mmCIF file of C-alpha atoms in Angstrom:
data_model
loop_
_atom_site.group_PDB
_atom_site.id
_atom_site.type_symbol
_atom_site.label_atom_id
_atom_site.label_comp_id
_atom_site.label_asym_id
_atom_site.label_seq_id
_atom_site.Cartn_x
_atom_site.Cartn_y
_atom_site.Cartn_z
ATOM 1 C CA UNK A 148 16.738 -72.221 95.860
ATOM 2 C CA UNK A 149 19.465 -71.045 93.813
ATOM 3 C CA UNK A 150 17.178 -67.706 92.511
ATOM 4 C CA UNK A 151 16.171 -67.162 95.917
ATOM 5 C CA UNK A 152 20.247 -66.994 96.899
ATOM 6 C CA UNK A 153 20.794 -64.813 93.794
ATOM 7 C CA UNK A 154 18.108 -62.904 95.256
ATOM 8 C CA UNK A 155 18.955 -62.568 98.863
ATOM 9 C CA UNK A 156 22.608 -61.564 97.738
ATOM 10 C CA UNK A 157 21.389 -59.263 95.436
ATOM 11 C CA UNK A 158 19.464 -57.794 98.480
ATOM 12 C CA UNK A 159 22.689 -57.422 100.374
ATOM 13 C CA UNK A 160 24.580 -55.954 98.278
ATOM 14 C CA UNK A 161 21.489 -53.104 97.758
ATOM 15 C CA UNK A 162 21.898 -52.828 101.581
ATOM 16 C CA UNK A 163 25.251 -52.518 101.666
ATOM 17 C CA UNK A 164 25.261 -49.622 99.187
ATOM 18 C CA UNK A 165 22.472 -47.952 101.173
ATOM 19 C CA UNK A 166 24.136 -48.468 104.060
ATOM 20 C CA UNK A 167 27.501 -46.639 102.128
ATOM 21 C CA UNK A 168 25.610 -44.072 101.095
ATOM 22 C CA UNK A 169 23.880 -43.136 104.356
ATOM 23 C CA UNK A 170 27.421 -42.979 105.668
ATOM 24 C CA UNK A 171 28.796 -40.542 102.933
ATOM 25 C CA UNK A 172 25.687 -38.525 103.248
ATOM 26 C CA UNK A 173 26.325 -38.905 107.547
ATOM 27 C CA UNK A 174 30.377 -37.752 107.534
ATOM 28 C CA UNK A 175 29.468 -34.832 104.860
ATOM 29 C CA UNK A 176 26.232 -33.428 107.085
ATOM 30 C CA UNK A 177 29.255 -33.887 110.240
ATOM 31 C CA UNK A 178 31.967 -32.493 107.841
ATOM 32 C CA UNK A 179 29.493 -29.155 107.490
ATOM 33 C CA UNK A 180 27.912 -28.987 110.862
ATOM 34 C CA UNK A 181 31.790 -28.779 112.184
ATOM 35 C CA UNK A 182 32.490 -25.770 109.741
ATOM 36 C CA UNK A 183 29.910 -24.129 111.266
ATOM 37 C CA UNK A 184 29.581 -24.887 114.995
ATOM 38 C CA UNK A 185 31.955 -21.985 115.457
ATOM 39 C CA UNK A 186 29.200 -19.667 114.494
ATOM 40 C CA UNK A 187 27.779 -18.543 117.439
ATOM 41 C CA UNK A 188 24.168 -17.416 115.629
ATOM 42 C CA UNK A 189 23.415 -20.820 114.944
ATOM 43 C CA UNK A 190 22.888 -22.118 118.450
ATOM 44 C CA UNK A 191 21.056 -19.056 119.264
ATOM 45 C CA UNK A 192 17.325 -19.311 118.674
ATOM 46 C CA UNK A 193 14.132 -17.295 118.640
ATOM 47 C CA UNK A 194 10.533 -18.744 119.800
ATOM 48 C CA UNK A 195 7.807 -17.213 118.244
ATOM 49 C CA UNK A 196 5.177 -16.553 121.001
ATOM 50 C CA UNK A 197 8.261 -16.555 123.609
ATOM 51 C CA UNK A 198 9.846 -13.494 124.967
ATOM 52 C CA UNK A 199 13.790 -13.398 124.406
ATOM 53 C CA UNK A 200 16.455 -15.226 122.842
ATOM 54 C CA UNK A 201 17.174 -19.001 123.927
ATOM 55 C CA UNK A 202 21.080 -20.638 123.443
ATOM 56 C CA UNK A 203 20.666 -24.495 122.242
ATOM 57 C CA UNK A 204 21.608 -27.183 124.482
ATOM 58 C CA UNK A 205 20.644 -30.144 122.689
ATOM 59 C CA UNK A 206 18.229 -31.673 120.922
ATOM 60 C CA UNK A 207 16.536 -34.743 119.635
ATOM 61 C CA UNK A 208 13.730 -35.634 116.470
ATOM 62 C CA UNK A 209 11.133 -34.343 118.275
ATOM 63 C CA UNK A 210 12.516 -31.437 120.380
ATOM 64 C CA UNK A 211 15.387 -29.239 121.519
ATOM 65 C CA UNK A 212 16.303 -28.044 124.846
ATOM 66 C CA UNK A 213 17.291 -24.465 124.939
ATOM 67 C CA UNK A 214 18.058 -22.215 128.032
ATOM 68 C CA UNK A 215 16.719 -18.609 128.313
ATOM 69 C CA UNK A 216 18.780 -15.915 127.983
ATOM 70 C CA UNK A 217 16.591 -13.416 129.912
ATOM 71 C CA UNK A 218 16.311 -15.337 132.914
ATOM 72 C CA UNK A 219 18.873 -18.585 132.611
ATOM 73 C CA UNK A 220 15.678 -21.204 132.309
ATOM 74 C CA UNK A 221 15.585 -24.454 130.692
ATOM 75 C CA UNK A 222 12.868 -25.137 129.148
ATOM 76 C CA UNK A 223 11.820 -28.008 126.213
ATOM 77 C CA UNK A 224 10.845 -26.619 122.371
ATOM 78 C CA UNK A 225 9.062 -28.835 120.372
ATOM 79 C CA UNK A 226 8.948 -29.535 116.135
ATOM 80 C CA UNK A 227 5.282 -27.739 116.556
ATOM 81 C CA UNK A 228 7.325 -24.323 117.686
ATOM 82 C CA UNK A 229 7.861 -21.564 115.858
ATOM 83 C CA UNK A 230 12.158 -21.976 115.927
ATOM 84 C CA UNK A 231 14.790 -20.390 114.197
ATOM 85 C CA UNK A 232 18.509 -19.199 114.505
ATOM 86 C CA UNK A 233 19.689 -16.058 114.332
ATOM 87 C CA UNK A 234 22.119 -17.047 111.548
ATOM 88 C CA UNK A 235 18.737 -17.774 109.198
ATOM 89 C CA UNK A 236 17.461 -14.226 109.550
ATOM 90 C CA UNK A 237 18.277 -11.515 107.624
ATOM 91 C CA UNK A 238 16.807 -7.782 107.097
ATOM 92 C CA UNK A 239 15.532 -6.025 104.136
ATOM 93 C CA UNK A 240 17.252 -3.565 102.074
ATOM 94 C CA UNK A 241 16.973 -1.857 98.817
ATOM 95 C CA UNK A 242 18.606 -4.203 96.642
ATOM 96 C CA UNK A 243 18.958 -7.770 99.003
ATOM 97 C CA UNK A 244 18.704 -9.072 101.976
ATOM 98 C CA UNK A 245 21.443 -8.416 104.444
ATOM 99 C CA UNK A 246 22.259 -11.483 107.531
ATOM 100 C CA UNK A 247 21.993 -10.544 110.586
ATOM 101 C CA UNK A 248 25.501 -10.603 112.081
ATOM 102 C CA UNK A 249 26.527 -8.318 109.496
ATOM 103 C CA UNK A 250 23.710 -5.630 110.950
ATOM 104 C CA UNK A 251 25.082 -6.665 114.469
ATOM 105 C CA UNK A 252 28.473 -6.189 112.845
ATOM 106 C CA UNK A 253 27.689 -2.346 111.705
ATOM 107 C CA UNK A 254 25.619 -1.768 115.519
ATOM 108 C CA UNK A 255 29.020 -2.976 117.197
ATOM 109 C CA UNK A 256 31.385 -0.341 115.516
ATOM 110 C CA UNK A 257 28.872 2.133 116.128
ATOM 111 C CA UNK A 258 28.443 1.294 120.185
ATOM 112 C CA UNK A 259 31.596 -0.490 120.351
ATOM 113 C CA UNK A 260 30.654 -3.171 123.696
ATOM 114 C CA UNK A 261 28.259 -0.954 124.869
ATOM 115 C CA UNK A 262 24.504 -1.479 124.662
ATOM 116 C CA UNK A 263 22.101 0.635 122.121
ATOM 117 C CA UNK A 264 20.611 3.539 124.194
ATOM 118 C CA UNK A 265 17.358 3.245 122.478
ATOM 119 C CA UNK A 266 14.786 2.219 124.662
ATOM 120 C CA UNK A 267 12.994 -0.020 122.518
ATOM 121 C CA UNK A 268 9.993 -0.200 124.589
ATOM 122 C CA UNK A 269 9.099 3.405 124.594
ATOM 123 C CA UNK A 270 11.122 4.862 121.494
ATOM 124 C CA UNK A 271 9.371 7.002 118.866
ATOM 125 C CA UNK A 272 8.674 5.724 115.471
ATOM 126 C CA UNK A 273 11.044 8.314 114.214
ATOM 127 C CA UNK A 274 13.856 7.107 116.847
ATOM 128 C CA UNK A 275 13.259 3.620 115.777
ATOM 129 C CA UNK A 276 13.996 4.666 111.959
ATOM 130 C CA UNK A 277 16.637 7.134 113.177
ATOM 131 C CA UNK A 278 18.593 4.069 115.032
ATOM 132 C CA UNK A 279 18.029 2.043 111.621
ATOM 133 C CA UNK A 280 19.566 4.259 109.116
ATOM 134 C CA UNK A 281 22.582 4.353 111.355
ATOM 135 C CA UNK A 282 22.454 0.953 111.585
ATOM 136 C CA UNK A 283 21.749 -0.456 107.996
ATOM 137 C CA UNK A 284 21.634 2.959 105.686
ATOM 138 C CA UNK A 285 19.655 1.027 103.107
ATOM 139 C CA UNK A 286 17.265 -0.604 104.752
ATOM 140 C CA UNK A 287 14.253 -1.322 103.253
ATOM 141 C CA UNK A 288 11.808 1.339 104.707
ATOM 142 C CA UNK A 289 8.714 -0.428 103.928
ATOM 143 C CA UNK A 290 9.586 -3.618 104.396
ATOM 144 C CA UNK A 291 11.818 -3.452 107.714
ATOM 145 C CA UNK A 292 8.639 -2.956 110.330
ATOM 146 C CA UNK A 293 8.896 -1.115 114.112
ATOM 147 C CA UNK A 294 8.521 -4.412 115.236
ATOM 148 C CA UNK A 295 11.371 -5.722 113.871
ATOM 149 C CA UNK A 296 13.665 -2.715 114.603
ATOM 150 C CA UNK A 297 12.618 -3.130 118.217
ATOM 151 C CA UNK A 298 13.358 -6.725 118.320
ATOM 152 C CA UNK A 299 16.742 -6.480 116.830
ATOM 153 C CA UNK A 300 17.931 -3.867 119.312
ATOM 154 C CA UNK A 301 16.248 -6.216 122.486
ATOM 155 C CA UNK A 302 18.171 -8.540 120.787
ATOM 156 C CA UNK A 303 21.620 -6.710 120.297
ATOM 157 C CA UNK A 304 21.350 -5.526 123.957
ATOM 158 C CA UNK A 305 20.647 -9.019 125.123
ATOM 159 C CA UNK A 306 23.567 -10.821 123.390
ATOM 160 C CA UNK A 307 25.616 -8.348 124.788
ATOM 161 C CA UNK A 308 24.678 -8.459 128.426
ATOM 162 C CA UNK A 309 25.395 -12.088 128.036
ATOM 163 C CA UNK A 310 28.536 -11.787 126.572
ATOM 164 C CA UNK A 311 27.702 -12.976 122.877
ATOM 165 C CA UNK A 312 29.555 -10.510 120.843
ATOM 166 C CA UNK A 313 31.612 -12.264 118.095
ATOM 167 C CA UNK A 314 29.338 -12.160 115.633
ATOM 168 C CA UNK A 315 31.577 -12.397 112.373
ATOM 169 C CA UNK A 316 32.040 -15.579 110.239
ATOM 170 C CA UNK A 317 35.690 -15.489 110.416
ATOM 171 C CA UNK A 318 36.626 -19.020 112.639
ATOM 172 C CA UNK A 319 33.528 -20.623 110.020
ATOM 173 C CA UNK A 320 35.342 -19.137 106.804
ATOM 174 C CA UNK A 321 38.598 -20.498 108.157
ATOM 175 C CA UNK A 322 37.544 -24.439 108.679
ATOM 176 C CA UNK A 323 36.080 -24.670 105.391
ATOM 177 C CA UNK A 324 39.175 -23.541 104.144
ATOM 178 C CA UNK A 325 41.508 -26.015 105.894
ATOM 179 C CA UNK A 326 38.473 -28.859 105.267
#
């Protein structure tokens, strides 16, 4: 009796530390998910095989709920979907990869809160790479595709028409700061 109470104690005490830990390991994951809930790339999200952008509304193990931002839907995305946030992408240049709010960044002082006039859909390869260089100067001519130019000025002009335009880092630069 008296190893199996050593035992059993023993066992507590291992669950209490778990338990301790999962907590510290809980309040820092909260501690860095509320530096950077202010950064409004994070809760928007690209489907692959989906046309658009989609803004996060919540979300469980197995799926998220987002809402379209082409047409105001809700619709479910599972794990087996192709998702990620704009704040995990980033385009090619010469020497590193640049993220993309600081490309949104440079397209902003260039149209200001108007949308890009390049028509994405029909534009010339050479308007495309014209658009880019004003863009992103160094860009990464091989590796930045048409595709990709196109889908970052659908993108642009879609953020815009729905009133997503604050795409710097300052209000996430800030909290860690005062954290």
């Amino acid at each position: 009796q008296g190893i199996k109470d050593l035992f059993a104690s023993k066992g507590e005490e291992i669950v209490n530390l778990n338990l301790k830990a999962l907590n510290i390991v809980r309040s820092q994951e909260l501690k860095r998910n509320t530096k950077t809930q202010n950064n409004m790339l994070e809760k928007i999200l690209a489907i692959s095989g989906k046309p658009g952008l989609f803004k996060l509304i919540s979300g469980s193990k197995r799926m998220v709920v987002v809402e379209s931002l082409l047409d105001g839907k809700r619709i479910p995305a599972y794990t087996t979907d192709r998702v990620i946030s704009l704040s995990d992408i980033a385009m090619y240049t010469e020497e590193t990869e640049v993220p993309l709010n600081e490309v949104f960044m440079n397209i902003q002082k260039i149209y200001g809160e108007n949308p890009i006039e390049v028509d994405y859909k029909k534009a010339s390869e050479a308007e495309l790479h014209d658009f880019m260089a004003k863009a992103l100067p160094e860009y990464d001519r091989e590796r930045v595709h048409n595709s990709d130019i196109k889908k970052l000025i659908q993108w642009y002009n879609l953020l815009l028409k729905n009133g997503l335009t604050d795409f710097s880092l300052e209000s996430e630069e800030k909290s860690e700061e005062n954290a």
